[in-house]
Amino acid sequence: MPSDNPVPADDGFSLAGVALRSRFLLGSAGYPSPQVLCDAIAASGSQVVTLGLKRQFPTGARGAGDNGFIDIVRASGARLLPNTAGCRTAREAVTLAHMARELLGTHWIKLEVVGDEHTLQPDPWELTIAATQLVRDGFEVFPYCTDDLVSAQRLVDAGCRILMPWGAPIGSGQGLLNPWALRTLRARLPGLTLVVDAGIGVPSHAAQAMELGFDAVLLNSAVAQAADPVAMARAFGLAIAAGRIGWRAGLLAPQDMAVASTPVGGRPFEI
Amino acid sequence: MTTTAIDQDDAPAAGALGEPALQLTVNGQPRRVPSGTALADLLADLALAPDAVATAVNGEFIARGSRSALRLRDGDQVTCFEAIVGG
């Protein structure tokens, strides 16, 4: 954890029963080099890093192709969170999840079942079917979902204790497109671990998610594609911590009209 | 999708007892193997370490421990996956 990113001792965070110091989940794709990824993970303070699976034969010597990046992620000590990116059906996602568990030795799975190739938004029906099966198969399911409350409730009914609603489409950098919906999820699902995932573009978006009371943020592109990914990783780490501290401190409720802050007690020269 | 070219020059035309060879699809590429080939045998022929890939046959996950017992059939689609970076 970066020394300038203190986490209050009384604000413990547990993700699927695992105690973590950081509320920042980081994706591993799109970095210019394994070393930059390594430094970004360190600068972010993140203790959970996502991976994917691809239909391909291993590319040969370790360090070649993706192996250099995978080795970095493994060596970082972060918990691995494999995803089912690219899946379009529950069957595909369930199969991929089982593969991930065997390959990576974790029962955690970020469940992605895409319903539209342009928005990459989740298919809520296939997502629920897959989540139901995977919970039965002993997985800890982290479903990437929309911000729809009823769809979210179906995932909870299926046994999910973590939800990862989008802020905006993956990689779009648009931030939180529907804060009302996210705020509603937080209010209606108070006991659930909620992680905003996807669409985060700038550190203030991540802070905003935490200010809504969300438990953590997952992002990838905004760090990996920055001109300086390591600095950006640190910025997001600070923003997530700041948003969390601010939310716990009690945010000022917005008012329609001015509320004077200086207690002058009226006009100064009017007697 | 990235796939690795598979050398078919030495693919068998038939099994040891004259059974017709199996025509498979492996990661999208055609491959002939002798009748009776197990999934584990196929991976060995491809020089793949057992823990380097995860496998599915016809879309069904086949656990590492089950590969030796799974006899491939003509027309089977075998897919091998490895871990990559991801968001």
mmCIF file of C-alpha atoms in Angstrom:
data_model
loop_
_atom_site.group_PDB
_atom_site.id
_atom_site.type_symbol
_atom_site.label_atom_id
_atom_site.label_comp_id
_atom_site.label_asym_id
_atom_site.label_seq_id
_atom_site.Cartn_x
_atom_site.Cartn_y
_atom_site.Cartn_z
ATOM 1 C CA MET A 1 0.000 0.000 0.000
ATOM 2 C CA PRO A 2 1.501 3.420 -0.931
ATOM 3 C CA SER A 3 2.611 5.343 2.119
ATOM 4 C CA ASP A 4 0.518 8.348 1.072
ATOM 5 C CA ASN A 5 -2.643 6.289 0.850
ATOM 6 C CA PRO A 6 -3.506 5.571 4.455
ATOM 7 C CA VAL A 7 -6.488 3.400 5.240
ATOM 8 C CA PRO A 8 -8.088 4.067 8.606
ATOM 9 C CA ALA A 9 -7.610 1.161 10.956
ATOM 10 C CA ASP A 10 -11.326 1.127 11.759
ATOM 11 C CA ASP A 11 -12.392 0.808 8.107
ATOM 12 C CA GLY A 12 -11.626 -2.788 7.318
ATOM 13 C CA PHE A 13 -12.646 -4.128 3.941
ATOM 14 C CA SER A 14 -13.574 -7.708 3.337
ATOM 15 C CA LEU A 15 -14.053 -9.003 -0.182
ATOM 16 C CA ALA A 16 -15.604 -12.449 -0.331
ATOM 17 C CA GLY A 17 -14.349 -13.062 3.176
ATOM 18 C CA VAL A 18 -10.796 -11.956 2.411
ATOM 19 C CA ALA A 19 -9.521 -8.981 4.423
ATOM 20 C CA LEU A 20 -7.987 -6.353 2.156
ATOM 21 C CA ARG A 21 -6.411 -2.977 2.766
ATOM 22 C CA SER A 22 -7.250 -1.576 -0.661
ATOM 23 C CA ARG A 23 -10.624 -0.937 -2.249
ATOM 24 C CA PHE A 24 -9.026 -0.636 -5.678
ATOM 25 C CA LEU A 25 -9.334 -3.623 -8.033
ATOM 26 C CA LEU A 26 -7.078 -3.250 -11.054
ATOM 27 C CA GLY A 27 -7.224 -4.748 -14.524
ATOM 28 C CA SER A 28 -4.059 -6.066 -16.186
ATOM 29 C CA ALA A 29 -4.755 -5.475 -19.874
ATOM 30 C CA GLY A 30 -3.250 -2.924 -22.233
ATOM 31 C CA TYR A 31 -0.088 -1.888 -20.414
ATOM 32 C CA PRO A 32 2.910 -0.962 -22.514
ATOM 33 C CA SER A 33 5.218 -3.418 -20.756
ATOM 34 C CA PRO A 34 5.278 -5.941 -17.926
ATOM 35 C CA GLN A 35 7.431 -3.578 -15.893
ATOM 36 C CA VAL A 36 4.901 -0.774 -16.193
ATOM 37 C CA LEU A 37 2.166 -3.166 -15.081
ATOM 38 C CA CYS A 38 4.314 -4.199 -12.125
ATOM 39 C CA ASP A 39 4.918 -0.602 -11.116
ATOM 40 C CA ALA A 40 1.269 0.326 -11.613
ATOM 41 C CA ILE A 41 0.085 -2.468 -9.328
ATOM 42 C CA ALA A 42 2.517 -1.277 -6.675
ATOM 43 C CA ALA A 43 1.579 2.385 -7.067
ATOM 44 C CA SER A 44 -2.133 1.631 -6.937
ATOM 45 C CA GLY A 45 -1.942 -0.368 -3.742
ATOM 46 C CA SER A 46 -4.361 -2.792 -5.358
ATOM 47 C CA GLN A 47 -4.490 -6.289 -3.955
ATOM 48 C CA VAL A 48 -6.844 -7.777 -6.550
ATOM 49 C CA VAL A 49 -5.881 -7.967 -10.221
ATOM 50 C CA THR A 50 -8.046 -9.273 -13.018
ATOM 51 C CA LEU A 51 -6.965 -11.671 -15.765
ATOM 52 C CA GLY A 52 -8.600 -13.256 -18.769
ATOM 53 C CA LEU A 53 -8.516 -16.514 -20.689
ATOM 54 C CA LYS A 54 -8.016 -16.944 -24.411
ATOM 55 C CA ARG A 55 -8.328 -19.838 -26.800
ATOM 56 C CA GLN A 56 -4.716 -20.193 -27.848
ATOM 57 C CA PHE A 57 -1.706 -22.375 -27.345
ATOM 58 C CA PRO A 58 0.977 -21.098 -24.974
ATOM 59 C CA THR A 59 3.336 -18.849 -26.889
ATOM 60 C CA GLY A 60 6.528 -20.545 -25.879
ATOM 61 C CA ALA A 61 9.274 -19.414 -23.506
ATOM 62 C CA ARG A 62 8.135 -17.761 -20.335
ATOM 63 C CA GLY A 63 8.359 -14.014 -20.691
ATOM 64 C CA ALA A 64 7.164 -14.184 -24.273
ATOM 65 C CA GLY A 65 3.771 -12.887 -25.289
ATOM 66 C CA ASP A 66 1.384 -12.533 -22.412
ATOM 67 C CA ASN A 67 3.478 -14.767 -20.176
ATOM 68 C CA GLY A 68 5.622 -11.827 -19.069
ATOM 69 C CA PHE A 69 2.546 -9.937 -17.948
ATOM 70 C CA ILE A 70 1.006 -12.987 -16.270
ATOM 71 C CA ASP A 71 4.227 -13.674 -14.415
ATOM 72 C CA ILE A 72 4.222 -10.074 -13.156
ATOM 73 C CA VAL A 73 0.665 -10.395 -11.895
ATOM 74 C CA ARG A 74 1.407 -13.667 -10.140
ATOM 75 C CA ALA A 75 4.583 -12.288 -8.561
ATOM 76 C CA SER A 76 2.806 -9.162 -7.290
ATOM 77 C CA GLY A 77 1.088 -11.182 -4.610
ATOM 78 C CA ALA A 78 -2.297 -9.810 -5.601
ATOM 79 C CA ARG A 79 -5.346 -12.013 -5.499
ATOM 80 C CA LEU A 80 -6.212 -13.191 -9.003
ATOM 81 C CA LEU A 81 -9.673 -12.479 -10.341
ATOM 82 C CA PRO A 82 -10.093 -14.176 -13.740
ATOM 83 C CA ASN A 83 -12.881 -13.038 -16.003
ATOM 84 C CA THR A 84 -15.076 -14.677 -18.622
ATOM 85 C CA ALA A 85 -14.630 -11.891 -21.145
ATOM 86 C CA GLY A 86 -15.867 -12.680 -24.625
ATOM 87 C CA CYS A 87 -18.580 -15.090 -23.536
ATOM 88 C CA ARG A 88 -22.011 -14.614 -25.024
ATOM 89 C CA THR A 89 -23.886 -17.441 -23.349
ATOM 90 C CA ALA A 90 -24.180 -18.869 -19.881
ATOM 91 C CA ARG A 91 -22.761 -22.176 -21.130
ATOM 92 C CA GLU A 92 -19.644 -20.500 -22.489
ATOM 93 C CA ALA A 93 -19.146 -18.542 -19.288
ATOM 94 C CA VAL A 94 -19.588 -21.576 -17.048
ATOM 95 C CA THR A 95 -17.086 -23.564 -19.105
ATOM 96 C CA LEU A 96 -14.583 -20.735 -19.062
ATOM 97 C CA ALA A 97 -15.008 -20.261 -15.325
ATOM 98 C CA HIS A 98 -14.144 -23.899 -14.689
ATOM 99 C CA MET A 99 -11.093 -23.533 -16.901
ATOM 100 C CA ALA A 100 -10.017 -20.447 -14.996
ATOM 101 C CA ARG A 101 -10.356 -22.187 -11.671
ATOM 102 C CA GLU A 102 -8.182 -25.050 -12.819
ATOM 103 C CA LEU A 103 -5.543 -22.858 -14.488
ATOM 104 C CA LEU A 104 -5.260 -20.173 -11.839
ATOM 105 C CA GLY A 105 -6.179 -21.987 -8.661
ATOM 106 C CA THR A 106 -8.910 -19.631 -7.523
ATOM 107 C CA HIS A 107 -12.632 -20.049 -7.114
ATOM 108 C CA TRP A 108 -13.149 -16.331 -7.685
ATOM 109 C CA ILE A 109 -14.620 -15.491 -11.065
ATOM 110 C CA LYS A 110 -15.539 -12.155 -12.583
ATOM 111 C CA LEU A 111 -18.570 -13.247 -14.550
ATOM 112 C CA GLU A 112 -19.053 -11.486 -17.863
ATOM 113 C CA VAL A 113 -21.747 -12.559 -20.303
ATOM 114 C CA VAL A 114 -22.080 -9.986 -23.021
ATOM 115 C CA GLY A 115 -25.376 -9.224 -24.705
ATOM 116 C CA ASP A 116 -24.331 -6.609 -27.258
ATOM 117 C CA GLU A 117 -21.071 -6.455 -29.175
ATOM 118 C CA HIS A 118 -21.008 -2.661 -29.380
ATOM 119 C CA THR A 119 -21.858 -1.681 -25.830
ATOM 120 C CA LEU A 120 -20.489 -4.927 -24.333
ATOM 121 C CA GLN A 121 -23.260 -4.632 -21.822
ATOM 122 C CA PRO A 122 -24.199 -7.719 -19.868
ATOM 123 C CA ASP A 123 -26.988 -10.030 -20.937
ATOM 124 C CA PRO A 124 -28.955 -10.093 -17.679
ATOM 125 C CA TRP A 125 -30.719 -13.365 -18.420
ATOM 126 C CA GLU A 126 -27.652 -15.391 -19.403
ATOM 127 C CA LEU A 127 -25.725 -13.737 -16.594
ATOM 128 C CA THR A 128 -28.236 -14.930 -14.015
ATOM 129 C CA ILE A 129 -28.287 -18.461 -15.435
ATOM 130 C CA ALA A 130 -24.498 -18.628 -15.342
ATOM 131 C CA ALA A 131 -24.292 -17.145 -11.854
ATOM 132 C CA THR A 132 -26.809 -19.670 -10.542
ATOM 133 C CA GLN A 133 -24.782 -22.587 -11.914
ATOM 134 C CA LEU A 134 -21.436 -21.261 -10.783
ATOM 135 C CA VAL A 135 -22.601 -20.573 -7.244
ATOM 136 C CA ARG A 136 -23.763 -24.200 -7.140
ATOM 137 C CA ASP A 137 -20.360 -25.268 -8.426
ATOM 138 C CA GLY A 138 -18.641 -23.533 -5.512
ATOM 139 C CA PHE A 139 -17.471 -20.338 -7.167
ATOM 140 C CA GLU A 140 -17.400 -16.912 -5.613
ATOM 141 C CA VAL A 141 -19.131 -15.038 -8.388
ATOM 142 C CA PHE A 142 -18.365 -11.381 -9.104
ATOM 143 C CA PRO A 143 -20.992 -10.612 -11.755
ATOM 144 C CA TYR A 144 -20.373 -7.687 -14.067
ATOM 145 C CA CYS A 145 -23.920 -6.369 -14.320
ATOM 146 C CA THR A 146 -25.905 -3.334 -15.341
ATOM 147 C CA ASP A 147 -27.296 -0.844 -12.825
ATOM 148 C CA ASP A 148 -30.797 -2.321 -13.081
ATOM 149 C CA LEU A 149 -32.127 -3.043 -9.592
ATOM 150 C CA VAL A 150 -34.361 -5.977 -10.504
ATOM 151 C CA SER A 151 -31.616 -7.727 -12.478
ATOM 152 C CA ALA A 152 -29.300 -7.157 -9.553
ATOM 153 C CA GLN A 153 -31.792 -8.692 -7.161
ATOM 154 C CA ARG A 154 -32.010 -11.806 -9.354
ATOM 155 C CA LEU A 155 -28.254 -12.191 -9.039
ATOM 156 C CA VAL A 156 -28.536 -11.881 -5.280
ATOM 157 C CA ASP A 157 -31.285 -14.490 -5.321
ATOM 158 C CA ALA A 158 -28.903 -16.758 -7.270
ATOM 159 C CA GLY A 159 -26.436 -16.562 -4.417
ATOM 160 C CA CYS A 160 -24.154 -13.691 -5.385
ATOM 161 C CA ARG A 161 -22.899 -11.685 -2.408
ATOM 162 C CA ILE A 162 -20.919 -9.297 -4.595
ATOM 163 C CA LEU A 163 -22.228 -7.240 -7.491
ATOM 164 C CA MET A 164 -20.186 -5.198 -9.956
ATOM 165 C CA PRO A 165 -22.502 -2.774 -11.757
ATOM 166 C CA TRP A 166 -21.138 -0.704 -14.587
ATOM 167 C CA GLY A 167 -20.571 2.995 -14.432
ATOM 168 C CA ALA A 168 -20.514 3.182 -18.229
ATOM 169 C CA PRO A 169 -19.550 0.814 -21.067
ATOM 170 C CA ILE A 170 -16.207 -0.924 -20.731
ATOM 171 C CA GLY A 171 -13.320 1.292 -21.768
ATOM 172 C CA SER A 172 -15.556 4.259 -22.568
ATOM 173 C CA GLY A 173 -14.194 6.507 -19.820
ATOM 174 C CA GLN A 174 -17.547 8.221 -19.406
ATOM 175 C CA GLY A 175 -17.741 7.856 -15.653
ATOM 176 C CA LEU A 176 -20.962 7.250 -13.777
ATOM 177 C CA LEU A 177 -23.712 7.672 -16.368
ATOM 178 C CA ASN A 178 -26.546 6.952 -13.962
ATOM 179 C CA PRO A 179 -25.679 7.952 -10.419
ATOM 180 C CA TRP A 180 -29.330 7.661 -9.391
ATOM 181 C CA ALA A 181 -29.389 3.978 -10.359
ATOM 182 C CA LEU A 182 -26.153 3.299 -8.518
ATOM 183 C CA ARG A 183 -27.389 5.186 -5.479
ATOM 184 C CA THR A 184 -30.571 3.098 -5.600
ATOM 185 C CA LEU A 185 -28.591 -0.138 -5.716
ATOM 186 C CA ARG A 186 -26.641 0.964 -2.650
ATOM 187 C CA ALA A 187 -29.809 1.915 -0.777
ATOM 188 C CA ARG A 188 -31.779 -1.222 -1.698
ATOM 189 C CA LEU A 189 -28.929 -3.704 -1.210
ATOM 190 C CA PRO A 190 -27.284 -2.446 1.972
ATOM 191 C CA GLY A 191 -25.713 -5.736 3.015
ATOM 192 C CA LEU A 192 -24.102 -6.550 -0.313
ATOM 193 C CA THR A 193 -20.575 -5.801 -1.461
ATOM 194 C CA LEU A 194 -20.922 -3.401 -4.372
ATOM 195 C CA VAL A 195 -18.036 -2.638 -6.728
ATOM 196 C CA VAL A 196 -18.391 -0.149 -9.559
ATOM 197 C CA ASP A 197 -16.780 -1.783 -12.578
ATOM 198 C CA ALA A 198 -16.257 -0.358 -16.075
ATOM 199 C CA GLY A 199 -16.450 3.020 -17.671
ATOM 200 C CA ILE A 200 -14.283 4.848 -15.160
ATOM 201 C CA GLY A 201 -12.246 7.504 -16.939
ATOM 202 C CA VAL A 202 -10.682 9.833 -14.418
ATOM 203 C CA PRO A 203 -9.880 9.667 -10.717
ATOM 204 C CA SER A 204 -12.824 11.855 -9.779
ATOM 205 C CA HIS A 205 -15.163 9.215 -11.249
ATOM 206 C CA ALA A 206 -13.713 6.677 -8.852
ATOM 207 C CA ALA A 207 -14.017 9.090 -5.951
ATOM 208 C CA GLN A 208 -17.641 9.701 -6.929
ATOM 209 C CA ALA A 209 -18.353 5.975 -6.839
ATOM 210 C CA MET A 210 -16.931 5.739 -3.351
ATOM 211 C CA GLU A 211 -18.888 8.834 -2.294
ATOM 212 C CA LEU A 212 -22.059 6.957 -3.258
ATOM 213 C CA GLY A 213 -21.146 4.416 -0.623
ATOM 214 C CA PHE A 214 -19.832 1.730 -2.917
ATOM 215 C CA ASP A 215 -17.344 -0.651 -1.399
ATOM 216 C CA ALA A 216 -14.700 -0.654 -4.116
ATOM 217 C CA VAL A 217 -13.917 0.264 -7.697
ATOM 218 C CA LEU A 218 -12.530 -1.871 -10.526
ATOM 219 C CA LEU A 219 -10.924 -0.227 -13.512
ATOM 220 C CA ASN A 220 -8.350 -0.980 -16.188
ATOM 221 C CA SER A 221 -8.248 1.245 -19.262
ATOM 222 C CA ALA A 222 -8.010 4.568 -17.446
ATOM 223 C CA VAL A 223 -4.733 3.437 -15.895
ATOM 224 C CA ALA A 224 -3.285 1.252 -18.650
ATOM 225 C CA GLN A 225 -3.904 3.803 -21.394
ATOM 226 C CA ALA A 226 -2.701 6.843 -19.469
ATOM 227 C CA ALA A 227 0.417 8.602 -20.688
ATOM 228 C CA ASP A 228 1.903 7.676 -17.322
ATOM 229 C CA PRO A 229 0.115 4.561 -16.076
ATOM 230 C CA VAL A 230 2.099 4.385 -12.853
ATOM 231 C CA ALA A 231 1.230 7.948 -11.854
ATOM 232 C CA MET A 232 -2.370 7.367 -12.862
ATOM 233 C CA ALA A 233 -2.537 4.214 -10.776
ATOM 234 C CA ARG A 234 -1.386 6.218 -7.779
ATOM 235 C CA ALA A 235 -3.919 8.945 -8.560
ATOM 236 C CA PHE A 236 -6.752 6.442 -8.633
ATOM 237 C CA GLY A 237 -5.562 4.864 -5.422
ATOM 238 C CA LEU A 238 -5.665 8.242 -3.714
ATOM 239 C CA ALA A 239 -9.049 9.090 -5.232
ATOM 240 C CA ILE A 240 -10.634 5.852 -4.081
ATOM 241 C CA ALA A 241 -9.267 6.353 -0.593
ATOM 242 C CA ALA A 242 -10.396 9.984 -0.560
ATOM 243 C CA GLY A 243 -13.892 9.102 -1.719
ATOM 244 C CA ARG A 244 -14.178 6.464 0.964
ATOM 245 C CA ILE A 245 -12.930 8.736 3.733
ATOM 246 C CA GLY A 246 -15.255 11.489 2.542
ATOM 247 C CA TRP A 247 -18.269 9.210 2.487
ATOM 248 C CA ARG A 248 -17.548 7.991 6.012
ATOM 249 C CA ALA A 249 -17.006 11.555 7.198
ATOM 250 C CA GLY A 250 -20.497 12.576 6.160
ATOM 251 C CA LEU A 251 -21.014 14.357 2.845
ATOM 252 C CA LEU A 252 -22.713 17.711 2.651
ATOM 253 C CA ALA A 253 -26.178 17.221 1.192
ATOM 254 C CA PRO A 254 -26.782 19.396 -1.881
ATOM 255 C CA GLN A 255 -29.241 22.271 -1.398
ATOM 256 C CA ASP A 256 -31.235 24.141 -4.027
ATOM 257 C CA MET A 257 -30.536 27.505 -2.448
ATOM 258 C CA ALA A 258 -27.573 29.119 -0.708
ATOM 259 C CA VAL A 259 -26.915 28.346 2.934
ATOM 260 C CA ALA A 260 -24.656 31.033 4.400
ATOM 261 C CA SER A 261 -21.535 29.664 5.954
ATOM 262 C CA THR A 262 -20.283 32.819 7.719
ATOM 263 C CA PRO A 263 -22.462 33.445 10.842
ATOM 264 C CA VAL A 264 -22.766 37.257 10.539
ATOM 265 C CA GLY A 265 -26.360 37.145 11.773
ATOM 266 C CA GLY A 266 -27.832 39.497 9.160
ATOM 267 C CA ARG A 267 -26.745 42.624 7.302
ATOM 268 C CA PRO A 268 -23.741 44.220 9.056
ATOM 269 C CA PHE A 269 -24.911 47.867 9.074
ATOM 270 C CA GLU A 270 -28.632 47.398 9.425
ATOM 271 C CA ILE A 271 -29.744 48.293 12.909
ATOM 272 C CA MET B 1 -8.385 -15.306 -32.341
ATOM 273 C CA THR B 2 -4.728 -16.334 -32.347
ATOM 274 C CA THR B 3 -4.105 -19.989 -33.187
ATOM 275 C CA THR B 4 -0.935 -21.947 -33.692
ATOM 276 C CA ALA B 5 -0.363 -23.725 -36.977
ATOM 277 C CA ILE B 6 -0.370 -27.471 -36.494
ATOM 278 C CA ASP B 7 1.866 -29.582 -38.685
ATOM 279 C CA GLN B 8 -0.247 -32.171 -40.482
ATOM 280 C CA ASP B 9 2.580 -33.714 -42.538
ATOM 281 C CA ASP B 10 2.937 -36.648 -40.148
ATOM 282 C CA ALA B 11 -0.742 -37.054 -39.283
ATOM 283 C CA PRO B 12 -1.720 -40.722 -39.413
ATOM 284 C CA ALA B 13 -4.017 -41.990 -42.082
ATOM 285 C CA ALA B 14 -5.216 -44.874 -39.915
ATOM 286 C CA GLY B 15 -4.780 -46.482 -36.506
ATOM 287 C CA ALA B 16 -2.500 -49.415 -35.690
ATOM 288 C CA LEU B 17 -5.318 -51.909 -36.376
ATOM 289 C CA GLY B 18 -6.433 -50.154 -39.501
ATOM 290 C CA GLU B 19 -9.206 -48.149 -37.886
ATOM 291 C CA PRO B 20 -9.885 -44.882 -39.657
ATOM 292 C CA ALA B 21 -8.158 -41.892 -38.118
ATOM 293 C CA LEU B 22 -10.189 -39.339 -36.241
ATOM 294 C CA GLN B 23 -10.740 -35.963 -37.817
ATOM 295 C CA LEU B 24 -10.664 -33.343 -35.079
ATOM 296 C CA THR B 25 -10.732 -29.589 -34.878
ATOM 297 C CA VAL B 26 -8.164 -28.281 -32.411
ATOM 298 C CA ASN B 27 -8.388 -24.580 -31.627
ATOM 299 C CA GLY B 28 -10.114 -24.088 -34.936
ATOM 300 C CA GLN B 29 -7.563 -26.024 -36.974
ATOM 301 C CA PRO B 30 -8.162 -29.488 -38.501
ATOM 302 C CA ARG B 31 -6.070 -32.341 -37.135
ATOM 303 C CA ARG B 32 -6.110 -36.096 -37.697
ATOM 304 C CA VAL B 33 -5.193 -38.432 -34.907
ATOM 305 C CA PRO B 34 -5.297 -42.217 -34.553
ATOM 306 C CA SER B 35 -8.475 -43.797 -33.366
ATOM 307 C CA GLY B 36 -8.358 -44.301 -29.621
ATOM 308 C CA THR B 37 -6.389 -41.134 -28.935
ATOM 309 C CA ALA B 38 -7.094 -39.718 -25.521
ATOM 310 C CA LEU B 39 -7.217 -35.990 -24.858
ATOM 311 C CA ALA B 40 -4.052 -36.299 -22.774
ATOM 312 C CA ASP B 41 -2.318 -37.985 -25.728
ATOM 313 C CA LEU B 42 -3.345 -35.138 -27.995
ATOM 314 C CA LEU B 43 -1.850 -32.557 -25.644
ATOM 315 C CA ALA B 44 1.356 -34.564 -25.473
ATOM 316 C CA ASP B 45 1.495 -34.695 -29.279
ATOM 317 C CA LEU B 46 1.131 -30.913 -29.277
ATOM 318 C CA ALA B 47 3.970 -30.635 -26.736
ATOM 319 C CA LEU B 48 1.677 -28.927 -24.247
ATOM 320 C CA ALA B 49 2.447 -29.302 -20.589
ATOM 321 C CA PRO B 50 -0.670 -30.534 -18.769
ATOM 322 C CA ASP B 51 -0.804 -27.488 -16.501
ATOM 323 C CA ALA B 52 -0.169 -24.974 -19.285
ATOM 324 C CA VAL B 53 -3.676 -25.095 -20.726
ATOM 325 C CA ALA B 54 -7.243 -25.734 -19.759
ATOM 326 C CA THR B 55 -9.275 -27.896 -22.114
ATOM 327 C CA ALA B 56 -12.774 -28.353 -23.414
ATOM 328 C CA VAL B 57 -14.200 -30.866 -25.850
ATOM 329 C CA ASN B 58 -17.298 -29.829 -27.760
ATOM 330 C CA GLY B 59 -17.717 -26.931 -25.378
ATOM 331 C CA GLU B 60 -17.595 -29.031 -22.232
ATOM 332 C CA PHE B 61 -14.832 -28.437 -19.705
ATOM 333 C CA ILE B 62 -12.586 -31.478 -19.307
ATOM 334 C CA ALA B 63 -10.630 -31.391 -16.072
ATOM 335 C CA ARG B 64 -6.924 -32.131 -16.170
ATOM 336 C CA GLY B 65 -7.435 -35.338 -14.226
ATOM 337 C CA SER B 66 -9.989 -36.605 -16.739
ATOM 338 C CA ARG B 67 -7.960 -36.117 -19.902
ATOM 339 C CA SER B 68 -6.340 -39.537 -19.940
ATOM 340 C CA ALA B 69 -9.670 -41.293 -19.692
ATOM 341 C CA LEU B 70 -11.388 -39.235 -22.392
ATOM 342 C CA ARG B 71 -11.167 -40.985 -25.756
ATOM 343 C CA LEU B 72 -11.669 -38.521 -28.565
ATOM 344 C CA ARG B 73 -14.243 -39.199 -31.260
ATOM 345 C CA ASP B 74 -14.419 -38.298 -34.898
ATOM 346 C CA GLY B 75 -15.597 -34.714 -35.321
ATOM 347 C CA ASP B 76 -14.683 -33.609 -31.809
ATOM 348 C CA GLN B 77 -13.826 -29.951 -31.336
ATOM 349 C CA VAL B 78 -11.021 -29.524 -28.859
ATOM 350 C CA THR B 79 -10.228 -26.123 -27.422
ATOM 351 C CA CYS B 80 -7.218 -25.205 -25.318
ATOM 352 C CA PHE B 81 -7.088 -21.993 -23.304
ATOM 353 C CA GLU B 82 -4.351 -20.183 -21.481
ATOM 354 C CA ALA B 83 -4.405 -17.257 -19.078
ATOM 355 C CA ILE B 84 -3.953 -13.772 -20.526
ATOM 356 C CA VAL B 85 -4.156 -10.235 -19.265
ATOM 357 C CA GLY B 86 -7.671 -8.920 -18.797
ATOM 358 C CA GLY B 87 -9.830 -6.193 -17.310
#
